[in-house]
Coordinates of C-alpha atoms and ligand atoms in Angstrom, one line a residue:
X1 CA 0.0 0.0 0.0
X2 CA 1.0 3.3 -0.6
X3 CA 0.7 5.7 2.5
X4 CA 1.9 9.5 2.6
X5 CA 2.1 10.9 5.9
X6 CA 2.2 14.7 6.7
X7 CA 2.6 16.4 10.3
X8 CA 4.1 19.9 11.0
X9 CA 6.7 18.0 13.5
X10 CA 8.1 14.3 13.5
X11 CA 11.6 13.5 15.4
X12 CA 14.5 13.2 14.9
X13 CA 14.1 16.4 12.8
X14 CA 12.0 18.4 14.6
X15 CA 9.8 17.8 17.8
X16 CA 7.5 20.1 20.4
X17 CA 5.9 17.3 22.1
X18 CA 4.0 14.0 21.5
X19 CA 3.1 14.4 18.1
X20 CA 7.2 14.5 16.8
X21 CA 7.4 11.0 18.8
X22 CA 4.9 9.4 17.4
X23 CA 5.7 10.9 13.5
X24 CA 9.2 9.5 14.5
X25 CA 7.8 5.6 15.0
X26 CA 4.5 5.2 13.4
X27 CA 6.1 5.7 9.9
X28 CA 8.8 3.3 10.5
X29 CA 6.4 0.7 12.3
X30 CA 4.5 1.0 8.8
X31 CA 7.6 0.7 6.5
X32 CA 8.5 -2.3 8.3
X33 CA 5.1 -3.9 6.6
X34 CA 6.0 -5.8 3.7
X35 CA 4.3 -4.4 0.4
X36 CA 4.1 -0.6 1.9
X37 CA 5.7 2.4 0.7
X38 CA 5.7 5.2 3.1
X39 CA 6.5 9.1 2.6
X40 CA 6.7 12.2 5.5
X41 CA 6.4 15.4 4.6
X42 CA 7.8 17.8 7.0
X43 CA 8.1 21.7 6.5
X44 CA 11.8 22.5 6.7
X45 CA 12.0 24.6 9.8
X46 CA 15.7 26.8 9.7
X47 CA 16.4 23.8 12.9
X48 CA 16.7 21.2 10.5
X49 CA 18.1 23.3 7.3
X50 CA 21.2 24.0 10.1
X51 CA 21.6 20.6 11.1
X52 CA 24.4 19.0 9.4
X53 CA 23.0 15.4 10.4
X54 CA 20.5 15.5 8.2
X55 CA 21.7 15.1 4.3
X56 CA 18.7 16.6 1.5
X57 CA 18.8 16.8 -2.4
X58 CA 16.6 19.2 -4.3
X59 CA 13.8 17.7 -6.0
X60 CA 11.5 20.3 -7.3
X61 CA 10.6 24.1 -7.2
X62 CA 7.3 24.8 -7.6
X63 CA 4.0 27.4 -6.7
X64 CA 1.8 27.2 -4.2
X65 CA -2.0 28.4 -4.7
X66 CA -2.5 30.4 -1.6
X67 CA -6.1 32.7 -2.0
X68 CA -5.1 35.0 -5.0
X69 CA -1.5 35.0 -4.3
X70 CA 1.3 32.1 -5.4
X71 CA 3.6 31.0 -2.9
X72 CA 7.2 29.9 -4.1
X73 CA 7.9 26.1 -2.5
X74 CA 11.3 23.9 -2.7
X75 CA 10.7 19.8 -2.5
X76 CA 13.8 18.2 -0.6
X77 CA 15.0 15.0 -0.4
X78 CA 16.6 13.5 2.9
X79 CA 19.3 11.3 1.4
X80 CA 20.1 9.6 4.4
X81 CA 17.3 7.7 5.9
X82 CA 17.6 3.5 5.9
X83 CA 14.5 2.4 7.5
X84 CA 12.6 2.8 4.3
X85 CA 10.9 5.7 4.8
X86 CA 11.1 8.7 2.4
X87 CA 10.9 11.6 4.0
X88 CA 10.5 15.1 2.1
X89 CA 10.7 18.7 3.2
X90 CA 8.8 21.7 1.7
X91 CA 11.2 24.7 1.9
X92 CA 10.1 28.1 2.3
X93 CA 12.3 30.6 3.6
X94 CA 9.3 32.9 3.9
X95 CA 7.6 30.5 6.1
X96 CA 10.1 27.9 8.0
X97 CA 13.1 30.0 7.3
X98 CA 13.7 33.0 8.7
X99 CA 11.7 32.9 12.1
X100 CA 12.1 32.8 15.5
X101 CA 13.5 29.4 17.2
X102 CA 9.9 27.7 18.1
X103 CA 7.8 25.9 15.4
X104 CA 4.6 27.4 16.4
X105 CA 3.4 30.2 17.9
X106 CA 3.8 33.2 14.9
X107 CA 0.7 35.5 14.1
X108 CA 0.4 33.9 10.4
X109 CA 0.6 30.2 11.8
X110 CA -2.7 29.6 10.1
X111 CA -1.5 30.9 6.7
X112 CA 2.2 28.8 7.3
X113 CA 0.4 25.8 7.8
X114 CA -2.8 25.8 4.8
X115 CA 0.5 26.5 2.6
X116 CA 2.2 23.8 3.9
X117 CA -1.1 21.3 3.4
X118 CA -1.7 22.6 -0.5
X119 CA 2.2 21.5 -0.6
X120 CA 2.0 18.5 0.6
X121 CA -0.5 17.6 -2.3
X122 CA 1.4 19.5 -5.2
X123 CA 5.0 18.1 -4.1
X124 CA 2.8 14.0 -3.7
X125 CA 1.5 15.1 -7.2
X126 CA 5.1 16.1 -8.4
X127 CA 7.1 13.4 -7.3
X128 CA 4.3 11.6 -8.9
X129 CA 3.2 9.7 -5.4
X130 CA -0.1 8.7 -5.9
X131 CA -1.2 7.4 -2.1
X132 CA -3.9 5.0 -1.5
X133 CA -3.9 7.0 1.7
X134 CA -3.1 10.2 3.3
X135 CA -2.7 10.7 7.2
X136 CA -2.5 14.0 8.2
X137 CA -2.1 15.4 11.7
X138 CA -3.7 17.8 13.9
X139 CA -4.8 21.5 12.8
X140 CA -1.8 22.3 11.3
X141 CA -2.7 19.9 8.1
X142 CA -6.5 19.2 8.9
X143 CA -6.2 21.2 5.6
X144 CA -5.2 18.3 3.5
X145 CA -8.8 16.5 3.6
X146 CA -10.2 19.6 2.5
X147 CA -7.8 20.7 -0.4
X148 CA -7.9 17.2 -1.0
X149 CA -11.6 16.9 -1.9
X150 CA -12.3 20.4 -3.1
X151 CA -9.5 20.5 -5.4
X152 CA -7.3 17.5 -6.1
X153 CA -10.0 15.3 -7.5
X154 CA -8.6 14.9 -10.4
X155 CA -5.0 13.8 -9.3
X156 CA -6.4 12.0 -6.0
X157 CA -9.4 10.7 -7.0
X158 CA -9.0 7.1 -5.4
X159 CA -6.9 8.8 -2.9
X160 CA -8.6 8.5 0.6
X161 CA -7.9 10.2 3.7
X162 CA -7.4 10.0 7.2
X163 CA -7.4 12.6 9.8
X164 CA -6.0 11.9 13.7
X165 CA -6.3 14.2 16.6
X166 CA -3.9 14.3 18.9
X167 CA -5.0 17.3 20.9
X168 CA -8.0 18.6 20.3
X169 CA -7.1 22.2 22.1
X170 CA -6.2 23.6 19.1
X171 CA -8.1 23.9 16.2
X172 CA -6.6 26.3 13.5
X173 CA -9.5 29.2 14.3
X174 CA -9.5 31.9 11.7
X175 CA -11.5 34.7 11.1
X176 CA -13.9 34.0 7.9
X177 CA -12.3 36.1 5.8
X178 CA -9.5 33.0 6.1
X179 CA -11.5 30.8 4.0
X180 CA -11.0 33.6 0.7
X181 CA -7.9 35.2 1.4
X182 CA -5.9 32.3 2.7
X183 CA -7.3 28.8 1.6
X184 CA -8.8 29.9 -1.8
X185 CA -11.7 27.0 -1.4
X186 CA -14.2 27.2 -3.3
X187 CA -17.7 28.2 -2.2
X188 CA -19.4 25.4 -1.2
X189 CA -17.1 24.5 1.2
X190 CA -17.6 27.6 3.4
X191 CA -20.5 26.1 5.6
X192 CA -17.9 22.9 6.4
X193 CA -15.2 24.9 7.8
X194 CA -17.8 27.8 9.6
X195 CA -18.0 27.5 13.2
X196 CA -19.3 30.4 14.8
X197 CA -18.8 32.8 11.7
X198 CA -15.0 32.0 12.2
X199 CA -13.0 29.2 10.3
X200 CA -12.4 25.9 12.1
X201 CA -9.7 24.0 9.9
X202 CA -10.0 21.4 12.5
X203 CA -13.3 21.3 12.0
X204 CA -13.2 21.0 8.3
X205 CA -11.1 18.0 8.2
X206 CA -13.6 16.0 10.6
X207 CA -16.1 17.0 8.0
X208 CA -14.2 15.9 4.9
X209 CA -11.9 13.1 5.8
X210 CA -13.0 9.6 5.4
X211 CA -11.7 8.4 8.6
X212 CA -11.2 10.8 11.9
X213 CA -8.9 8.6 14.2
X214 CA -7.5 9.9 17.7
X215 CA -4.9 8.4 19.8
X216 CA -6.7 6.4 22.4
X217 CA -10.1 4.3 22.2
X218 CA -11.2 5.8 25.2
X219 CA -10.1 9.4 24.4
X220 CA -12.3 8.8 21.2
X221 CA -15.6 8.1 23.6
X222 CA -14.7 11.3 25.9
X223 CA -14.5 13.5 22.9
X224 CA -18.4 13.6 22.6
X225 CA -18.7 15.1 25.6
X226 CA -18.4 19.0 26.4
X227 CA -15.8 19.0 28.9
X228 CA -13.2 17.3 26.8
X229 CA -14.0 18.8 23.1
X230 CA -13.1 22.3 23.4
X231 CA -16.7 22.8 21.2
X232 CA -16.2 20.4 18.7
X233 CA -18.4 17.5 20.5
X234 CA -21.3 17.9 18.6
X235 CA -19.6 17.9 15.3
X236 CA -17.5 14.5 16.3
X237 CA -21.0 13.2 17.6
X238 CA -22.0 13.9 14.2
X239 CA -18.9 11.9 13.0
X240 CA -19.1 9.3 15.5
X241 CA -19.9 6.7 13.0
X242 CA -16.3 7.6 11.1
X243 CA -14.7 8.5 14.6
X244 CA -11.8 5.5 16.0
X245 CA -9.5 5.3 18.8
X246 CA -6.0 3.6 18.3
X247 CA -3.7 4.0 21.3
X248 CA -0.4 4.8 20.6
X249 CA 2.6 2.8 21.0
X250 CA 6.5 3.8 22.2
X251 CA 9.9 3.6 20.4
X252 CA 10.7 0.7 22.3
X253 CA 14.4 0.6 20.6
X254 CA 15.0 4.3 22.2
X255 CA 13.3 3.4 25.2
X256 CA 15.1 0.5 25.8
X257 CA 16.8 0.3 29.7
X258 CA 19.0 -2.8 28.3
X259 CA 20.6 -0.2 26.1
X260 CA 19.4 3.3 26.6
X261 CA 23.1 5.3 26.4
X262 CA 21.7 7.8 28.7
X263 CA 21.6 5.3 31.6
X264 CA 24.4 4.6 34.4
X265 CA 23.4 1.1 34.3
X266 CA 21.3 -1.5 32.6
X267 CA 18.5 -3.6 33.2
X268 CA 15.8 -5.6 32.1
X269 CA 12.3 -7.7 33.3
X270 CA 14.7 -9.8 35.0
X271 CA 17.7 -8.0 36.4
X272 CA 15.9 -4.7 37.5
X273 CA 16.0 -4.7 40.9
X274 CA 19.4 -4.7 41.1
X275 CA 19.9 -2.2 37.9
X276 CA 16.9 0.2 39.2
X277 CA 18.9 0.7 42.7
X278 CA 22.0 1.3 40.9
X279 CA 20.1 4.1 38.8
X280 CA 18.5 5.6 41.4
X281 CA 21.4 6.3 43.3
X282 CA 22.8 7.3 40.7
X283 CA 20.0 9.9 40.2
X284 CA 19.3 11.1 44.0
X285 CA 23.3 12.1 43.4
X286 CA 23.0 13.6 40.3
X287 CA 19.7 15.6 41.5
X288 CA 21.0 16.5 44.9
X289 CA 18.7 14.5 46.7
X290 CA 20.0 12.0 50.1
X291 CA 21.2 8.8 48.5
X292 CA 18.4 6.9 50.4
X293 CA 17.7 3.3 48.3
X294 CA 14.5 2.5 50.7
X295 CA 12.8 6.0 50.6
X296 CA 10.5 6.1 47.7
X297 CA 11.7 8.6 44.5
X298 CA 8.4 9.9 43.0
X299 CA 9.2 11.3 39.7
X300 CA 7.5 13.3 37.0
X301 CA 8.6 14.6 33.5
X302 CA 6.4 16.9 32.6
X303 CA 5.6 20.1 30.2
X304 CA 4.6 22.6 33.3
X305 CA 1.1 22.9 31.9
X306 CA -2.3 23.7 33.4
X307 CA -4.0 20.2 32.2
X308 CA -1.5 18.1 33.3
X309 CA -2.9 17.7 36.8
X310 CA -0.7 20.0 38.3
X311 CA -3.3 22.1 40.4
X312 CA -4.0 18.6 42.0
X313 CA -0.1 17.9 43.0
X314 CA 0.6 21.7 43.8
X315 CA -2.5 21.5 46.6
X316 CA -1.7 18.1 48.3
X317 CA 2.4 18.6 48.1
X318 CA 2.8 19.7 51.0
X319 CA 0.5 17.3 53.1
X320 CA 2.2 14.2 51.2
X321 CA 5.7 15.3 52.4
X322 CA 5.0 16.2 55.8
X323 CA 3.0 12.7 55.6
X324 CA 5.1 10.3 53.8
X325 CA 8.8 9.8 53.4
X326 CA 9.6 9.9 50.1
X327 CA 11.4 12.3 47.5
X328 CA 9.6 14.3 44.7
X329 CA 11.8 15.2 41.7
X330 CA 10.4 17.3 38.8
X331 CA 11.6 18.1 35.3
X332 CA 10.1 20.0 33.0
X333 CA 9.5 23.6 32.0
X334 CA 6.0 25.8 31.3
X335 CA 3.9 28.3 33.1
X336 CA 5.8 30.5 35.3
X337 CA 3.8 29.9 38.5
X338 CA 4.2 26.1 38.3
X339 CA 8.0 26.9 37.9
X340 CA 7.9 29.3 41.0
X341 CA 5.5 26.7 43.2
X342 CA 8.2 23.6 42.3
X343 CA 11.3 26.1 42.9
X344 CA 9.7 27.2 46.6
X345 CA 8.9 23.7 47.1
X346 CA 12.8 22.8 46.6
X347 CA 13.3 25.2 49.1
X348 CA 10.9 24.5 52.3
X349 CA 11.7 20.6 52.1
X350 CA 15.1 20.7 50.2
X351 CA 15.7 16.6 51.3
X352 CA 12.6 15.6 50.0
X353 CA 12.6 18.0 46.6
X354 CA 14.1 18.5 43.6
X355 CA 12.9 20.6 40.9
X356 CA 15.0 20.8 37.5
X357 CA 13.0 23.4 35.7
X358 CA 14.8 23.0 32.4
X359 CA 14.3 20.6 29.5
X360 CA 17.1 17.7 29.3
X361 CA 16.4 14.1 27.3
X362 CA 19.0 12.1 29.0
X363 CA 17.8 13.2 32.2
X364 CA 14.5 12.5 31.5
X365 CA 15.7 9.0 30.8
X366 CA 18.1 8.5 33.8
X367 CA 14.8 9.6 35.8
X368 CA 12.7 6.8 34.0
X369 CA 15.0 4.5 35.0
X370 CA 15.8 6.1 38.3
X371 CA 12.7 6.5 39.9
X372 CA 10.0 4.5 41.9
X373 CA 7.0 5.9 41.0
X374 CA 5.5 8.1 38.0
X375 CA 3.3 10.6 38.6
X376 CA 0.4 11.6 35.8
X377 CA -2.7 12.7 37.0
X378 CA -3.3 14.5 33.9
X379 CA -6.8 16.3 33.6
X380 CA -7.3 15.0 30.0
X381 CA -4.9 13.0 28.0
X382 CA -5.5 12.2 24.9
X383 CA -2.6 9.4 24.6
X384 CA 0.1 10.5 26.9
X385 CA 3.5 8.6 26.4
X386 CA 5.7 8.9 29.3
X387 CA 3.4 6.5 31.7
X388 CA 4.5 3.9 28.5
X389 CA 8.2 5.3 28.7
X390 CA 7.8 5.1 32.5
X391 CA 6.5 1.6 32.8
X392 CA 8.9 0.4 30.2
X393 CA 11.9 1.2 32.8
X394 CA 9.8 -0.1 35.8
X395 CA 8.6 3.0 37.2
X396 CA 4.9 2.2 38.2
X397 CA 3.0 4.9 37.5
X398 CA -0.2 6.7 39.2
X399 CA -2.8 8.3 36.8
X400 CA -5.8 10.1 36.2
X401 CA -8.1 7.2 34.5
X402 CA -9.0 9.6 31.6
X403 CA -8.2 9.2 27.7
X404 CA -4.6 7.2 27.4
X405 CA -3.8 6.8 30.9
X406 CA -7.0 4.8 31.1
X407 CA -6.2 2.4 27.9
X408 CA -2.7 1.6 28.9
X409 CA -2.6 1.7 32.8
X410 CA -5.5 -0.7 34.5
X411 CA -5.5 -0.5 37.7
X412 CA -3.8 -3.1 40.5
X413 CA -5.4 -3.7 43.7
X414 CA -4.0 -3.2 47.0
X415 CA -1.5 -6.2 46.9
X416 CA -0.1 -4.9 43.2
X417 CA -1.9 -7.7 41.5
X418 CA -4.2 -7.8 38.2
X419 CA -2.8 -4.7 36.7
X420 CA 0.1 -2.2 35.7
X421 CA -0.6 0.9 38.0
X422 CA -2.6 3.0 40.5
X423 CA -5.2 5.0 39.2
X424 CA -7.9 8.1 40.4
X425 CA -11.6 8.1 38.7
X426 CA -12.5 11.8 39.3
X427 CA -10.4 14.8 39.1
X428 CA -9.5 15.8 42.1
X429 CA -7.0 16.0 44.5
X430 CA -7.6 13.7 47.6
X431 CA -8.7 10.9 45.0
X432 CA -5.5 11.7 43.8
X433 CA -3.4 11.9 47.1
X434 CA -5.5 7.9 48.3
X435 CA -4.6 6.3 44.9
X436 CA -0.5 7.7 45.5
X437 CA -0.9 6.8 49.0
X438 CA -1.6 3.1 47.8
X439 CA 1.0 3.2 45.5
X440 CA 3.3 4.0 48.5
X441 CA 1.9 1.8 51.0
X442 CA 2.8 -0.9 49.0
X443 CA 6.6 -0.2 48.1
X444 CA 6.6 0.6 52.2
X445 CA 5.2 -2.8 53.7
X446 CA 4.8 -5.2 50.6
X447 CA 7.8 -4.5 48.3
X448 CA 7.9 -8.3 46.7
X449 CA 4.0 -7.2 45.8
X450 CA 5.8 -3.9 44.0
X451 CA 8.3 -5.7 42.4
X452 CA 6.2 -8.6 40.9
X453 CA 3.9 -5.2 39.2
X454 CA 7.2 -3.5 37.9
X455 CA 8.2 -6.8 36.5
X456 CA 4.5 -7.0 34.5
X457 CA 5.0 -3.5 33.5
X458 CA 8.4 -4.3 31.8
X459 CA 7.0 -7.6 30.4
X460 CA 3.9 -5.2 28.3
X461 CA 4.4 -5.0 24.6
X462 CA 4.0 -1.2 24.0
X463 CA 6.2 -1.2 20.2
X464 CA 4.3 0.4 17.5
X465 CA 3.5 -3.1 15.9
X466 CA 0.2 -3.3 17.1
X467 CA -1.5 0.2 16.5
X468 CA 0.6 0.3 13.1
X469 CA -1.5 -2.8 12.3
X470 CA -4.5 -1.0 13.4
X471 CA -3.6 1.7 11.2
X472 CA -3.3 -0.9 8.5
X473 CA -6.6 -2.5 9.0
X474 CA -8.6 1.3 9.1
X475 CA -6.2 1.9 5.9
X476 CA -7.8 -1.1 4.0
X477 CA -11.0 -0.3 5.0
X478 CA -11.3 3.0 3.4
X479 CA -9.6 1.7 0.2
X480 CA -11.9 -1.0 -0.3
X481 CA -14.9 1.9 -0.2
Ligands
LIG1 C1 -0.5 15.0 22.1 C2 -1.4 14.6 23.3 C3 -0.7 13.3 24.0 C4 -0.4 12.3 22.9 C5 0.5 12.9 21.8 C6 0.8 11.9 20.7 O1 0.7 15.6 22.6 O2 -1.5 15.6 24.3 O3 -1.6 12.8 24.9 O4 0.3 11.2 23.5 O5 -0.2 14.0 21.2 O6 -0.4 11.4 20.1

């Protein structure tokens, strides 16, 4: 099968957050099926045009429709990928070029991105690429659906297309004079992307793609409901019938504790309790924490960020370190009064805390491995990946049972047995503070019972091979419409 992919990030290349992970794996997981041909199409941010790693040939130049106006675009090659995928880049210096540092966040973001989607399907049509499907990713190229069957009919006519959600927050809202000046659709198509006499490219794409996915089955269910929709659960109501959940998977070859570089010492299902001590000394030094192997290392790596959960840790903090000894370590970076709360915290219980309010890969990976327990009590999560990362390396994690957390962490009972974690049912902070309290009861006076759910944890297949072969089986089912 043919497959084009296009996402605004995908690592090693370029990556804010979940989305670049899983635009790293899922395309390998599908190259590695025999009989596919995969392409990515990336914008080439200035990050990538200055990285010498990465080795491109020019393919074509061409013009981009945008409104009444003709954008200039470059097709590049990378030369020097092995997995099999073939991953392009649409070079604009006006666009991706000469910006500021951060992939998102400029005041033409809208217009950057409905250029990059027409791109995608002029450079697919130049390289001469016909896919039997097209994934496309979040707001940035929910455009692709809609170009796609407003105006590429007659190159893509068999070509069908699928649209995944991986957050649902944002939404590509224009105002309406958008849809003219910017996307150049014709008429008809106004009423599809009109929400609230504004333009909802998000919105558009559920409309118009033949399959919406997002990234967990039960994140797919919450998404008809109010509180998790951000105003879009009545249109995915609507599409309910086209509407699937396939729950992400993890590079399990980077997140590997066998192997992982990043890691003072190795481990796996069967040597871990030896190679998790060594880490997390190695850890409580390297963080500044007491070198204490038998007091429990709680450990989150986080974006500082509002829906994360971390209202609910911020008000019961203090009551679970006078209460319980154990050490907290944070790292991550975000809103400045989460950095400020996790920096005073540090302070009033500085043998208990510490906060690393910075962004660092190989620590995040020596705190994996390091740590006892992994906290997530997101407020929504659509997938999430690091309770997967975390339980890979034997952390057990405690979550909010909402979205991903739900699908990939069922709970264990008080003895550790019949599942992978501790989990909360309602948002809120004491259901949070009991279900952690479990967690720690049972490293504290039944550690064999902890060990024996760590072990499970590492024994779980979270690789990419099963969702890919979801993504397969949703593939074939549009191509045989
Ligand atoms: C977004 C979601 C996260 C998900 C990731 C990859 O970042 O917030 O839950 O894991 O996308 O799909």
């Amino acid at each position: 099968m043919k497959i084009a992919i296009c996402a605004s990030e995908g690592a090693p290349y370029v990556k804010s957050g979940g989305l670049g992970d899983v635009m790293e794996a899922l395309p390998a997981a599908l190259a590695r099926i025999p009989g596919n041909e995969v392409v990515l199409i990336l914008p080439y941010y200035n990050k990538i045009k200055t990285n010498e790693a990465f080795k491109v040939e020019r393919v074509a130049e061409f013009r981009v429709g945008l409104g009444w106006r003709q954008q200039y675009a470059g097709l590049l090659k990378l030369t020097n990928r092995t997995d099999g995928v073939q991953v392009y880049f649409i070079d604009s210096e006006y666009y991706f070029g000469a910006r500021t540092g951060a992939i998102y966040g400029d005041m033409d973001d809208g217009e950057r991105f409905a250029y990059f989607s027409r791109a995608c399907l002029d450079a697919l049509a130049i390289v001469e690429f016909i896919p039997d499907v097209i994934q496309c990713n979040d707001w940035q190229t929910a455009p692709v659906p809609i170009y796609l069957k407003s105006m590429y009919q007659h190159i893509f006519g068999k070509t069908r297309c699928m649209y995944t959600i991986h957050n649902i927050e944002y939404q590509g809202w224009a105002n309406s004079s958008f849809f003219d000046d910017v996307l150049g659709l014709p008429w008809e198509y106004r009423g599809v992307l009109d929400m609230n006499n504004s333009v909802n490219v998000m919105k558009g794409a559920i409309e118009t793609a033949d399959l919406v996915t997002t990234v967990s089955e039960t994140y797919a269910r919450e998404l008809m409901y109010p509180y998790y929709a951000h105003g879009l659960d009545g249109i995915l109501a609507n599409a309910a019938w086209k509407l699937t959940g396939i729950t992400n998977g993890i590079d399990t070859n980077t997140f590997n504790p066998e192997t992982d570089p990043a890691l003072p010492a190795h481990y796996n299902a069967e040597t871990f309790v030896e190679g998790k001590a060594a880490c997390k000394a190695a850890l409580q030094e390297e963080v500044g924490l007491p070198v204490k192997p038998d007091v429990p290392l709680m450990v989150m790596v986080t974006r500082l960020a509002g829906h994360k959960g971390l209202d609910l840790l911020c008000y019961i903090a203090r009551r679970l370190l006078w209460e319980e000894d154990a050490q907290l370590l944070i790292l991550g970076t975000g809103e400045p009064q989460y950095e400020t709360f996790f920096r005073e915290l540090q302070e009033q219980f500085p043998d208990q805390v510490a906060a690393k309010i910075t962004f660092n890969l190989k620590l995040a990976a020596r705190i994996y491995a390091g740590g006892d327990v992994y906290l997530m009590p997101s407020k929504s999560e659509p997938c999430g990946l690091s309770q997967m990362n975390a339980m890979r390396y034997g952390t057990v994690p405690v979550v909010h049972a909402t979205g991903g957390l739900k699908d990939t962490v069922p709970p264990a009972d008080q003895d550790g047995k019949g599942g992978l974690g501790f989990t909360f049912q309602s948002y809120n902070a004491d259901d949070f503070l009991a279900s952690l309290k479990r967690c720690l009861y049972l490293y504290n006076h039944n550690r064999e019972g902890f060990r024996d759910l760590q072990k499970r944890e590492m024994e779980q297949d979270f690789s990419w091979d099963v969702p890919a072969g979801r993504y397969m089986e949703l593939f074939q089912h549009m191509c045989s419409w």
